[in-house]
Structures are given as C-alpha cells and as structure tokens.
Amino acid sequence: MFVKNARQRLTQAVIVCVALVFAGVASAQTVEPGTGKPILTITGKIAGGDSGTSVQFDREALEALGMVTVETKTPWYDHVVKFEGVPLDKLMEKVGAKGDKVVAVALNDYSSEIPIEDFAKYKTILALKRDGQYMPVRDKGPLFVIYPYDSQPELKSHKFYSRSVWQVTRLEVK
C-alpha cells in the first residue's frame, strides 16, 4: 500500500511540475493586445518558438509592461536627454526569449546585433519617449534602443553607440 501511495504521489508531483512548466511558457507568450497599430514585432527564439512565431506590440501594450526613465547624454543630441521606455530585459522575459542575442532592425532595414546580456547588465531600454514626448519617425522614433551612456565609461564608445538602433520596428531573437 505504501508503494502504491508513493507512486501516486510521484505521479501527481510530475503532473503538477509539467503543469507549472506549461503555465510558465503560456504566461511568457501572453501579451495583452492593445487597440492601436503594432509598432514592434518580436520573432525568433521566443516562447512557442518555431521560426514562424512572432509577437506584436502596439504602444499601449509596450507601456503596459512598465516604463522606466534613463537620463543621459548621447552623441545625437547636444544636451542630457530624458528617455522613457521599456526595460529590454523585461520585454525579453515577457516573450520568453531563449536566445543569446537580439538583432534590432530599423524601418530602413539598418540592423545591429545586441547581446541579450547587455539588457540586464546595462539596464538598456527600448525608448518610446524623449524629453516627455513620443518620438516621431522623422526623429528616431517610434522606438530607440538606449543605453545609460553616462552610467559607465565603457558605454561611451562606438561599440555601444552602434547597438543603439533608432526607428526600431523588429527584434529578432537568435
């Protein structure tokens, strides 16, 4: 009788573990759709992840993930700029990213490969606002990969500036 109960408990434990794993995958994929036009598509090695998997976000859905502020000087503006956006590590967690790098692709097809480890290490954001205003396409919007350049001397280099893609429309997890 003890063996039967132990076997039943083990079976139940396995079922619970499998259910928790699937619940985690499901929650990683769940993105509440907004009502606006999508401004970002994420593809590649994400939850649910065959090559045809993608997740789209409109501005409302991105903002719902939680915005943070980065104030920093950049090579593109002659003053300290206040950027507001979504932490990229949080965004990658939300879509269940399984890769080690992201290719950020701009509206004009310019792209740059960014190590995913940068996102948490440097607190990199996908900015939607600059100095309190949504960024228009004609001035680096609607989305701009921003590092807090003033936070560490190593960030003030071509290596990180070249990863700072503006007019981002797509992120490909590799």
Short mmCIF file of N, CA, C and O in Angstrom, two decimals, residues 25-159:
data_model
loop_
_atom_site.label_atom_id
_atom_site.label_comp_id
_atom_site.label_asym_id
_atom_site.label_seq_id
_atom_site.Cartn_x
_atom_site.Cartn_y
_atom_site.Cartn_z
N VAL A 25 5.38 28.86 -19.71
CA VAL A 25 5.51 29.12 -21.13
C VAL A 25 4.32 29.93 -21.61
O VAL A 25 4.46 30.90 -22.34
N ALA A 26 3.14 29.56 -21.17
CA ALA A 26 1.95 30.28 -21.61
C ALA A 26 2.00 31.73 -21.14
O ALA A 26 1.70 32.63 -21.90
N SER A 27 2.42 31.96 -19.90
CA SER A 27 2.45 33.34 -19.42
C SER A 27 3.54 34.13 -20.12
O SER A 27 3.41 35.32 -20.32
N ALA A 28 4.64 33.48 -20.52
CA ALA A 28 5.69 34.18 -21.23
C ALA A 28 5.20 34.65 -22.59
O ALA A 28 5.63 35.66 -23.10
N GLN A 29 4.28 33.94 -23.20
CA GLN A 29 3.76 34.29 -24.51
C GLN A 29 2.60 35.26 -24.44
O GLN A 29 2.30 35.90 -25.42
N THR A 30 1.94 35.33 -23.31
CA THR A 30 0.73 36.11 -23.24
C THR A 30 1.06 37.59 -23.25
O THR A 30 1.72 38.09 -22.36
N VAL A 31 0.64 38.24 -24.29
CA VAL A 31 0.81 39.67 -24.41
C VAL A 31 -0.58 40.24 -24.64
O VAL A 31 -1.26 39.85 -25.57
N GLU A 32 -0.99 41.10 -23.73
CA GLU A 32 -2.31 41.69 -23.88
C GLU A 32 -2.32 42.59 -25.11
O GLU A 32 -1.51 43.51 -25.20
N PRO A 33 -3.18 42.30 -26.07
CA PRO A 33 -3.20 43.14 -27.26
C PRO A 33 -3.76 44.52 -26.96
O PRO A 33 -4.67 44.66 -26.16
N GLY A 34 -3.16 45.51 -27.58
CA GLY A 34 -3.67 46.86 -27.45
C GLY A 34 -4.69 47.09 -28.55
O GLY A 34 -5.03 46.19 -29.31
N THR A 35 -5.13 48.30 -28.66
CA THR A 35 -6.13 48.60 -29.67
C THR A 35 -5.54 49.38 -30.83
O THR A 35 -6.24 49.70 -31.78
N GLY A 36 -4.26 49.69 -30.75
CA GLY A 36 -3.63 50.50 -31.79
C GLY A 36 -2.87 49.68 -32.80
O GLY A 36 -2.83 48.45 -32.76
N LYS A 37 -2.23 50.39 -33.69
CA LYS A 37 -1.43 49.78 -34.75
C LYS A 37 -0.13 49.23 -34.15
O LYS A 37 0.54 49.92 -33.38
N PRO A 38 0.26 48.00 -34.49
CA PRO A 38 1.51 47.44 -33.97
C PRO A 38 2.71 48.30 -34.40
O PRO A 38 2.79 48.73 -35.55
N ILE A 39 3.62 48.54 -33.44
CA ILE A 39 4.84 49.28 -33.76
C ILE A 39 6.08 48.43 -33.58
O ILE A 39 7.17 48.85 -33.95
N LEU A 40 5.92 47.23 -33.01
CA LEU A 40 7.06 46.35 -32.78
C LEU A 40 6.64 44.90 -32.99
O LEU A 40 5.60 44.48 -32.49
N THR A 41 7.48 44.16 -33.70
CA THR A 41 7.30 42.72 -33.87
C THR A 41 8.54 42.03 -33.33
O THR A 41 9.66 42.43 -33.65
N ILE A 42 8.33 41.01 -32.52
CA ILE A 42 9.44 40.21 -32.00
C ILE A 42 9.30 38.80 -32.56
O ILE A 42 8.23 38.20 -32.48
N THR A 43 10.39 38.30 -33.15
CA THR A 43 10.40 36.98 -33.77
C THR A 43 11.60 36.18 -33.27
O THR A 43 12.44 36.70 -32.54
N GLY A 44 11.69 34.94 -33.72
CA GLY A 44 12.87 34.13 -33.43
C GLY A 44 12.66 33.17 -32.30
O GLY A 44 11.59 32.59 -32.14
N LYS A 45 13.70 33.03 -31.48
CA LYS A 45 13.70 32.07 -30.38
C LYS A 45 12.93 32.63 -29.18
O LYS A 45 13.51 33.12 -28.21
N ILE A 46 11.61 32.58 -29.30
CA ILE A 46 10.74 33.05 -28.23
C ILE A 46 9.79 31.92 -27.85
O ILE A 46 9.72 30.91 -28.56
N ALA A 47 9.07 32.10 -26.76
CA ALA A 47 8.15 31.05 -26.29
C ALA A 47 7.21 30.63 -27.40
O ALA A 47 6.70 31.46 -28.13
N GLY A 48 7.01 29.35 -27.52
CA GLY A 48 6.16 28.81 -28.56
C GLY A 48 6.93 28.58 -29.83
O GLY A 48 6.42 28.08 -30.80
N GLY A 49 8.10 28.93 -29.85
CA GLY A 49 9.14 29.22 -30.76
C GLY A 49 9.50 28.43 -31.97
O GLY A 49 10.64 28.11 -32.06
N ASP A 50 8.65 28.24 -32.95
CA ASP A 50 9.19 27.80 -34.23
C ASP A 50 9.52 29.06 -35.02
O ASP A 50 9.31 30.17 -34.56
N SER A 51 10.07 28.90 -36.20
CA SER A 51 10.54 30.06 -36.95
C SER A 51 9.41 31.00 -37.35
O SER A 51 9.65 32.15 -37.66
N GLY A 52 8.16 30.54 -37.33
CA GLY A 52 7.05 31.40 -37.72
C GLY A 52 6.41 32.14 -36.56
O GLY A 52 5.47 32.90 -36.75
N THR A 53 6.92 31.93 -35.34
CA THR A 53 6.32 32.57 -34.17
C THR A 53 6.71 34.04 -34.11
O THR A 53 7.86 34.39 -34.30
N SER A 54 5.72 34.87 -33.83
CA SER A 54 6.00 36.29 -33.63
C SER A 54 5.00 36.87 -32.65
O SER A 54 3.91 36.32 -32.47
N VAL A 55 5.40 37.94 -32.00
CA VAL A 55 4.54 38.66 -31.08
C VAL A 55 4.60 40.12 -31.51
O VAL A 55 5.68 40.65 -31.78
N GLN A 56 3.43 40.76 -31.57
CA GLN A 56 3.38 42.17 -31.94
C GLN A 56 2.90 43.01 -30.76
O GLN A 56 2.08 42.55 -29.96
N PHE A 57 3.44 44.21 -30.68
CA PHE A 57 3.07 45.16 -29.63
C PHE A 57 2.67 46.48 -30.26
O PHE A 57 3.35 46.95 -31.18
N ASP A 58 1.61 47.07 -29.75
CA ASP A 58 1.34 48.46 -30.08
C ASP A 58 1.90 49.28 -28.91
O ASP A 58 2.43 48.74 -27.94
N ARG A 59 1.81 50.59 -29.01
CA ARG A 59 2.37 51.46 -27.98
C ARG A 59 1.76 51.17 -26.62
O ARG A 59 2.46 51.08 -25.61
N GLU A 60 0.44 50.98 -26.59
CA GLU A 60 -0.27 50.72 -25.34
C GLU A 60 0.24 49.45 -24.66
O GLU A 60 0.45 49.41 -23.45
N ALA A 61 0.45 48.39 -25.44
CA ALA A 61 0.91 47.11 -24.88
C ALA A 61 2.34 47.24 -24.34
O ALA A 61 2.66 46.67 -23.30
N LEU A 62 3.18 47.99 -25.04
CA LEU A 62 4.55 48.20 -24.54
C LEU A 62 4.53 48.98 -23.23
O LEU A 62 5.19 48.59 -22.26
N GLU A 63 3.77 50.05 -23.19
CA GLU A 63 3.71 50.86 -21.98
C GLU A 63 3.14 50.08 -20.80
O GLU A 63 3.55 50.30 -19.65
N ALA A 64 2.24 49.15 -21.07
CA ALA A 64 1.63 48.35 -20.01
C ALA A 64 2.65 47.45 -19.32
O ALA A 64 2.43 46.99 -18.20
N LEU A 65 3.80 47.19 -19.96
CA LEU A 65 4.85 46.37 -19.36
C LEU A 65 5.58 47.13 -18.25
O LEU A 65 6.27 46.52 -17.44
N GLY A 66 5.43 48.43 -18.22
CA GLY A 66 6.10 49.25 -17.22
C GLY A 66 7.23 50.05 -17.83
O GLY A 66 8.11 49.49 -18.48
N MET A 67 7.17 51.34 -17.64
CA MET A 67 8.17 52.24 -18.22
C MET A 67 9.18 52.66 -17.15
O MET A 67 8.84 52.76 -15.97
N VAL A 68 10.41 52.89 -17.59
CA VAL A 68 11.46 53.43 -16.74
C VAL A 68 12.07 54.64 -17.45
O VAL A 68 11.86 54.83 -18.65
N THR A 69 12.83 55.41 -16.71
CA THR A 69 13.45 56.61 -17.25
C THR A 69 14.97 56.48 -17.22
O THR A 69 15.53 56.00 -16.23
N VAL A 70 15.60 56.92 -18.31
CA VAL A 70 17.06 56.99 -18.39
C VAL A 70 17.40 58.42 -18.82
O VAL A 70 16.93 58.87 -19.86
N GLU A 71 18.20 59.10 -18.00
CA GLU A 71 18.67 60.43 -18.38
C GLU A 71 20.15 60.31 -18.69
O GLU A 71 20.94 59.88 -17.84
N THR A 72 20.51 60.69 -19.92
CA THR A 72 21.89 60.51 -20.35
C THR A 72 22.23 61.44 -21.50
O THR A 72 21.35 61.89 -22.23
N LYS A 73 23.49 61.73 -21.66
CA LYS A 73 23.98 62.46 -22.82
C LYS A 73 24.24 61.44 -23.91
O LYS A 73 24.63 60.31 -23.63
N THR A 74 23.97 61.81 -25.15
CA THR A 74 24.17 60.91 -26.29
C THR A 74 24.97 61.65 -27.36
O THR A 74 25.05 62.88 -27.34
N PRO A 75 25.51 60.93 -28.32
CA PRO A 75 26.20 61.61 -29.43
C PRO A 75 25.24 62.27 -30.42
O PRO A 75 25.66 63.03 -31.28
N TRP A 76 23.94 62.02 -30.28
CA TRP A 76 22.96 62.51 -31.25
C TRP A 76 22.29 63.81 -30.82
O TRP A 76 21.60 64.44 -31.61
N TYR A 77 22.42 64.17 -29.56
CA TYR A 77 21.80 65.39 -29.03
C TYR A 77 22.85 66.15 -28.23
O TYR A 77 23.73 65.54 -27.62
N ASP A 78 22.76 67.46 -28.20
CA ASP A 78 23.79 68.26 -27.53
C ASP A 78 23.48 68.57 -26.07
O ASP A 78 24.11 69.44 -25.48
N HIS A 79 22.54 67.86 -25.49
CA HIS A 79 22.19 68.07 -24.08
C HIS A 79 21.81 66.71 -23.46
O HIS A 79 21.64 65.73 -24.16
N VAL A 80 21.72 66.68 -22.14
CA VAL A 80 21.26 65.47 -21.45
C VAL A 80 19.80 65.26 -21.84
O VAL A 80 18.99 66.19 -21.80
N VAL A 81 19.48 64.05 -22.23
CA VAL A 81 18.14 63.73 -22.70
C VAL A 81 17.47 62.76 -21.72
O VAL A 81 18.12 61.86 -21.19
N LYS A 82 16.19 62.97 -21.50
CA LYS A 82 15.40 62.07 -20.66
C LYS A 82 14.62 61.13 -21.58
O LYS A 82 13.73 61.57 -22.32
N PHE A 83 14.97 59.85 -21.56
CA PHE A 83 14.29 58.83 -22.35
C PHE A 83 13.39 58.02 -21.42
O PHE A 83 13.77 57.71 -20.29
N GLU A 84 12.21 57.65 -21.93
CA GLU A 84 11.31 56.78 -21.18
C GLU A 84 10.99 55.58 -22.07
O GLU A 84 10.67 55.74 -23.25
N GLY A 85 11.08 54.40 -21.48
CA GLY A 85 10.81 53.21 -22.26
C GLY A 85 10.73 51.95 -21.43
O GLY A 85 10.76 51.99 -20.19
N VAL A 86 10.66 50.85 -22.11
CA VAL A 86 10.51 49.53 -21.50
C VAL A 86 11.88 48.90 -21.32
O VAL A 86 12.68 48.88 -22.27
N PRO A 87 12.19 48.39 -20.14
CA PRO A 87 13.45 47.67 -19.97
C PRO A 87 13.49 46.47 -20.92
O PRO A 87 12.55 45.67 -20.96
N LEU A 88 14.56 46.39 -21.70
CA LEU A 88 14.62 45.30 -22.69
C LEU A 88 14.73 43.92 -22.04
O LEU A 88 14.24 42.95 -22.60
N ASP A 89 15.32 43.82 -20.85
CA ASP A 89 15.35 42.51 -20.20
C ASP A 89 13.94 42.06 -19.82
O ASP A 89 13.59 40.89 -19.95
N LYS A 90 13.11 43.00 -19.39
CA LYS A 90 11.72 42.69 -19.05
C LYS A 90 10.92 42.29 -20.30
O LYS A 90 10.12 41.36 -20.27
N LEU A 91 11.16 42.98 -21.40
CA LEU A 91 10.49 42.66 -22.66
C LEU A 91 10.88 41.25 -23.12
O LEU A 91 10.03 40.47 -23.55
N MET A 92 12.16 40.92 -23.02
CA MET A 92 12.62 39.59 -23.43
C MET A 92 12.02 38.50 -22.53
O MET A 92 11.64 37.43 -23.00
N GLU A 93 11.90 38.79 -21.25
CA GLU A 93 11.26 37.85 -20.32
C GLU A 93 9.80 37.65 -20.71
O GLU A 93 9.29 36.54 -20.70
N LYS A 94 9.13 38.73 -21.05
CA LYS A 94 7.70 38.67 -21.38
C LYS A 94 7.44 37.76 -22.58
O LYS A 94 6.44 37.05 -22.61
N VAL A 95 8.32 37.80 -23.58
CA VAL A 95 8.10 36.97 -24.77
C VAL A 95 8.77 35.61 -24.66
O VAL A 95 8.70 34.80 -25.59
N GLY A 96 9.42 35.33 -23.54
CA GLY A 96 10.06 34.04 -23.35
C GLY A 96 11.26 33.85 -24.26
O GLY A 96 11.45 32.77 -24.82
N ALA A 97 12.10 34.88 -24.38
CA ALA A 97 13.28 34.81 -25.25
C ALA A 97 14.21 33.69 -24.79
O ALA A 97 14.49 33.56 -23.61
N LYS A 98 14.68 32.91 -25.76
CA LYS A 98 15.54 31.77 -25.46
C LYS A 98 16.91 31.88 -26.12
O LYS A 98 17.69 30.96 -26.09
N GLY A 99 17.19 33.00 -26.74
CA GLY A 99 18.46 33.17 -27.44
C GLY A 99 19.49 33.88 -26.59
O GLY A 99 19.28 34.18 -25.42
N ASP A 100 20.63 34.19 -27.21
CA ASP A 100 21.68 34.93 -26.50
C ASP A 100 22.00 36.27 -27.16
O ASP A 100 22.85 37.00 -26.69
N LYS A 101 21.28 36.57 -28.25
CA LYS A 101 21.44 37.87 -28.88
C LYS A 101 20.15 38.28 -29.57
O LYS A 101 19.28 37.45 -29.83
N VAL A 102 20.04 39.57 -29.82
CA VAL A 102 18.88 40.14 -30.49
C VAL A 102 19.40 40.98 -31.65
O VAL A 102 20.36 41.72 -31.50
N VAL A 103 18.76 40.84 -32.79
CA VAL A 103 19.05 41.73 -33.90
C VAL A 103 17.93 42.76 -33.92
O VAL A 103 16.76 42.43 -34.10
N ALA A 104 18.31 44.02 -33.68
CA ALA A 104 17.35 45.13 -33.74
C ALA A 104 17.34 45.64 -35.17
O ALA A 104 18.40 45.97 -35.72
N VAL A 105 16.15 45.70 -35.77
CA VAL A 105 16.00 46.10 -37.17
C VAL A 105 15.19 47.39 -37.24
O VAL A 105 14.10 47.48 -36.67
N ALA A 106 15.72 48.36 -37.98
CA ALA A 106 15.07 49.66 -38.13
C ALA A 106 14.16 49.67 -39.35
O ALA A 106 14.22 48.77 -40.21
N LEU A 107 13.35 50.73 -39.44
CA LEU A 107 12.44 50.90 -40.57
C LEU A 107 13.17 50.89 -41.92
O LEU A 107 12.65 50.42 -42.91
N ASN A 108 14.40 51.40 -41.95
CA ASN A 108 15.18 51.44 -43.19
C ASN A 108 16.04 50.19 -43.39
O ASN A 108 16.94 50.17 -44.22
N ASP A 109 15.79 49.15 -42.58
CA ASP A 109 16.49 47.87 -42.62
C ASP A 109 17.90 47.90 -42.03
O ASP A 109 18.62 46.90 -42.09
N TYR A 110 18.34 49.03 -41.48
CA TYR A 110 19.58 49.03 -40.72
C TYR A 110 19.38 48.06 -39.56
O TYR A 110 18.30 47.98 -38.98
N SER A 111 20.41 47.30 -39.22
CA SER A 111 20.28 46.37 -38.09
C SER A 111 21.59 46.31 -37.31
O SER A 111 22.66 46.62 -37.84
N SER A 112 21.46 45.90 -36.07
CA SER A 112 22.61 45.72 -35.21
C SER A 112 22.33 44.55 -34.28
O SER A 112 21.22 44.40 -33.79
N GLU A 113 23.36 43.76 -34.05
CA GLU A 113 23.25 42.60 -33.16
C GLU A 113 23.64 43.04 -31.75
O GLU A 113 24.69 43.65 -31.55
N ILE A 114 22.78 42.71 -30.80
CA ILE A 114 22.98 43.11 -29.41
C ILE A 114 22.96 41.87 -28.52
O ILE A 114 21.99 41.10 -28.56
N PRO A 115 24.00 41.65 -27.71
CA PRO A 115 23.95 40.53 -26.76
C PRO A 115 22.82 40.74 -25.75
O PRO A 115 22.68 41.83 -25.20
N ILE A 116 22.01 39.71 -25.53
CA ILE A 116 20.91 39.83 -24.56
C ILE A 116 21.43 40.16 -23.17
O ILE A 116 20.76 40.87 -22.41
N GLU A 117 22.63 39.72 -22.84
CA GLU A 117 23.18 40.01 -21.52
C GLU A 117 23.33 41.52 -21.28
O GLU A 117 23.31 41.98 -20.14
N ASP A 118 23.45 42.32 -22.34
CA ASP A 118 23.52 43.77 -22.20
C ASP A 118 22.28 44.34 -21.50
O ASP A 118 22.37 45.33 -20.78
N PHE A 119 21.14 43.73 -21.75
CA PHE A 119 19.88 44.31 -21.29
C PHE A 119 19.82 44.43 -19.77
O PHE A 119 19.44 45.48 -19.25
N ALA A 120 20.18 43.39 -19.06
CA ALA A 120 20.18 43.45 -17.59
C ALA A 120 21.45 44.12 -17.07
O ALA A 120 21.39 44.93 -16.14
N LYS A 121 22.58 43.80 -17.69
CA LYS A 121 23.87 44.33 -17.23
C LYS A 121 23.91 45.85 -17.26
O LYS A 121 24.40 46.49 -16.33
N TYR A 122 23.39 46.46 -18.34
CA TYR A 122 23.48 47.91 -18.50
C TYR A 122 22.14 48.63 -18.33
O TYR A 122 22.07 49.83 -18.51
N LYS A 123 21.08 47.87 -18.07
CA LYS A 123 19.73 48.45 -17.92
C LYS A 123 19.30 49.19 -19.19
O LYS A 123 18.82 50.32 -19.18
N THR A 124 19.49 48.48 -20.31
CA THR A 124 19.14 49.00 -21.64
C THR A 124 17.63 49.06 -21.79
O THR A 124 16.92 48.16 -21.35
N ILE A 125 17.14 50.12 -22.43
CA ILE A 125 15.70 50.27 -22.63
C ILE A 125 15.36 50.40 -24.11
O ILE A 125 16.20 50.75 -24.93
N LEU A 126 14.11 50.13 -24.41
CA LEU A 126 13.53 50.42 -25.72
C LEU A 126 12.68 51.66 -25.50
O LEU A 126 11.57 51.59 -24.97
N ALA A 127 13.24 52.82 -25.85
CA ALA A 127 12.61 54.10 -25.54
C ALA A 127 11.47 54.41 -26.49
O ALA A 127 11.59 54.21 -27.70
N LEU A 128 10.38 54.92 -25.92
CA LEU A 128 9.23 55.42 -26.68
C LEU A 128 9.15 56.93 -26.63
O LEU A 128 8.59 57.56 -27.52
N LYS A 129 9.68 57.52 -25.55
CA LYS A 129 9.59 58.96 -25.35
C LYS A 129 10.98 59.56 -25.16
O LYS A 129 11.88 58.92 -24.59
N ARG A 130 11.11 60.80 -25.63
CA ARG A 130 12.31 61.59 -25.40
C ARG A 130 11.85 62.94 -24.86
O ARG A 130 11.02 63.61 -25.47
N ASP A 131 12.38 63.31 -23.71
CA ASP A 131 12.01 64.56 -23.06
C ASP A 131 10.49 64.72 -22.94
O ASP A 131 9.93 65.78 -23.22
N GLY A 132 9.82 63.62 -22.56
CA GLY A 132 8.39 63.66 -22.27
C GLY A 132 7.47 63.53 -23.47
O GLY A 132 6.25 63.49 -23.31
N GLN A 133 8.01 63.45 -24.67
CA GLN A 133 7.20 63.38 -25.89
C GLN A 133 7.47 62.07 -26.64
O GLN A 133 8.62 61.62 -26.70
N TYR A 134 6.42 61.50 -27.22
CA TYR A 134 6.63 60.33 -28.08
C TYR A 134 7.51 60.75 -29.24
O TYR A 134 7.36 61.85 -29.79
N MET A 135 8.44 59.87 -29.61
CA MET A 135 9.38 60.19 -30.68
C MET A 135 8.74 59.92 -32.04
O MET A 135 8.30 58.80 -32.30
N PRO A 136 8.73 60.92 -32.91
CA PRO A 136 8.19 60.70 -34.25
C PRO A 136 9.22 59.95 -35.12
O PRO A 136 10.42 59.99 -34.84
N VAL A 137 8.74 59.30 -36.15
CA VAL A 137 9.62 58.55 -37.06
C VAL A 137 10.69 59.49 -37.62
O VAL A 137 11.85 59.09 -37.75
N ARG A 138 10.35 60.71 -37.95
CA ARG A 138 11.32 61.63 -38.56
C ARG A 138 12.45 62.01 -37.60
O ARG A 138 13.46 62.59 -38.02
N ASP A 139 12.30 61.69 -36.31
CA ASP A 139 13.35 62.00 -35.35
C ASP A 139 13.60 60.81 -34.42
O ASP A 139 13.37 60.87 -33.22
N LYS A 140 14.00 59.70 -35.01
CA LYS A 140 14.47 58.49 -34.33
C LYS A 140 13.38 57.61 -33.70
O LYS A 140 13.67 56.63 -33.05
N GLY A 141 12.13 57.93 -33.90
CA GLY A 141 11.05 57.14 -33.32
C GLY A 141 10.52 56.10 -34.30
O GLY A 141 11.02 55.99 -35.41
N PRO A 142 9.60 55.31 -33.93
CA PRO A 142 8.90 55.38 -32.65
C PRO A 142 9.63 54.69 -31.50
O PRO A 142 9.30 54.91 -30.35
N LEU A 143 10.65 53.89 -31.81
CA LEU A 143 11.36 53.14 -30.77
C LEU A 143 12.87 53.29 -30.98
O LEU A 143 13.35 53.25 -32.11
N PHE A 144 13.61 53.39 -29.88
CA PHE A 144 15.04 53.68 -29.93
C PHE A 144 15.71 52.87 -28.82
O PHE A 144 15.35 52.99 -27.65
N VAL A 145 16.69 52.02 -29.16
CA VAL A 145 17.45 51.26 -28.17
C VAL A 145 18.42 52.24 -27.48
O VAL A 145 19.27 52.84 -28.14
N ILE A 146 18.26 52.38 -26.16
CA ILE A 146 19.06 53.34 -25.40
C ILE A 146 19.79 52.66 -24.25
O ILE A 146 19.18 51.92 -23.46
N TYR A 147 21.08 52.93 -24.17
CA TYR A 147 21.90 52.55 -23.02
C TYR A 147 22.04 53.78 -22.13
O TYR A 147 22.03 54.91 -22.65
N PRO A 148 22.23 53.61 -20.84
CA PRO A 148 22.51 54.76 -19.98
C PRO A 148 24.01 55.12 -20.11
O PRO A 148 24.82 54.77 -19.26
N TYR A 149 24.36 55.79 -21.20
CA TYR A 149 25.76 56.02 -21.58
C TYR A 149 26.58 56.67 -20.48
O TYR A 149 27.77 56.39 -20.35
N ASP A 150 25.97 57.54 -19.69
CA ASP A 150 26.71 58.24 -18.63
C ASP A 150 26.98 57.36 -17.41
O ASP A 150 27.75 57.75 -16.54
N SER A 151 26.37 56.20 -17.34
CA SER A 151 26.50 55.38 -16.14
C SER A 151 27.83 54.64 -16.03
O SER A 151 28.27 54.32 -14.94
N GLN A 152 28.46 54.36 -17.19
CA GLN A 152 29.73 53.63 -17.19
C GLN A 152 30.57 54.12 -18.36
O GLN A 152 30.07 54.22 -19.48
N PRO A 153 31.85 54.38 -18.14
CA PRO A 153 32.71 54.90 -19.20
C PRO A 153 32.73 54.02 -20.45
O PRO A 153 32.77 54.54 -21.57
N GLU A 154 32.68 52.71 -20.28
CA GLU A 154 32.74 51.82 -21.43
C GLU A 154 31.57 51.99 -22.40
O GLU A 154 31.67 51.67 -23.58
N LEU A 155 30.44 52.53 -21.90
CA LEU A 155 29.28 52.72 -22.77
C LEU A 155 29.44 53.88 -23.73
O LEU A 155 28.70 53.99 -24.71
N LYS A 156 30.40 54.75 -23.47
CA LYS A 156 30.66 55.90 -24.35
C LYS A 156 31.65 55.47 -25.43
O LYS A 156 32.78 55.96 -25.50
N SER A 157 31.21 54.55 -26.27
CA SER A 157 32.09 54.03 -27.32
C SER A 157 31.27 53.65 -28.55
O SER A 157 30.05 53.42 -28.46
N HIS A 158 31.95 53.57 -29.67
CA HIS A 158 31.30 53.20 -30.92
C HIS A 158 30.59 51.84 -30.80
O HIS A 158 29.51 51.63 -31.36
N LYS A 159 31.20 50.93 -30.05
CA LYS A 159 30.62 49.59 -29.86
C LYS A 159 29.18 49.68 -29.37
O LYS A 159 28.29 49.00 -29.90
#
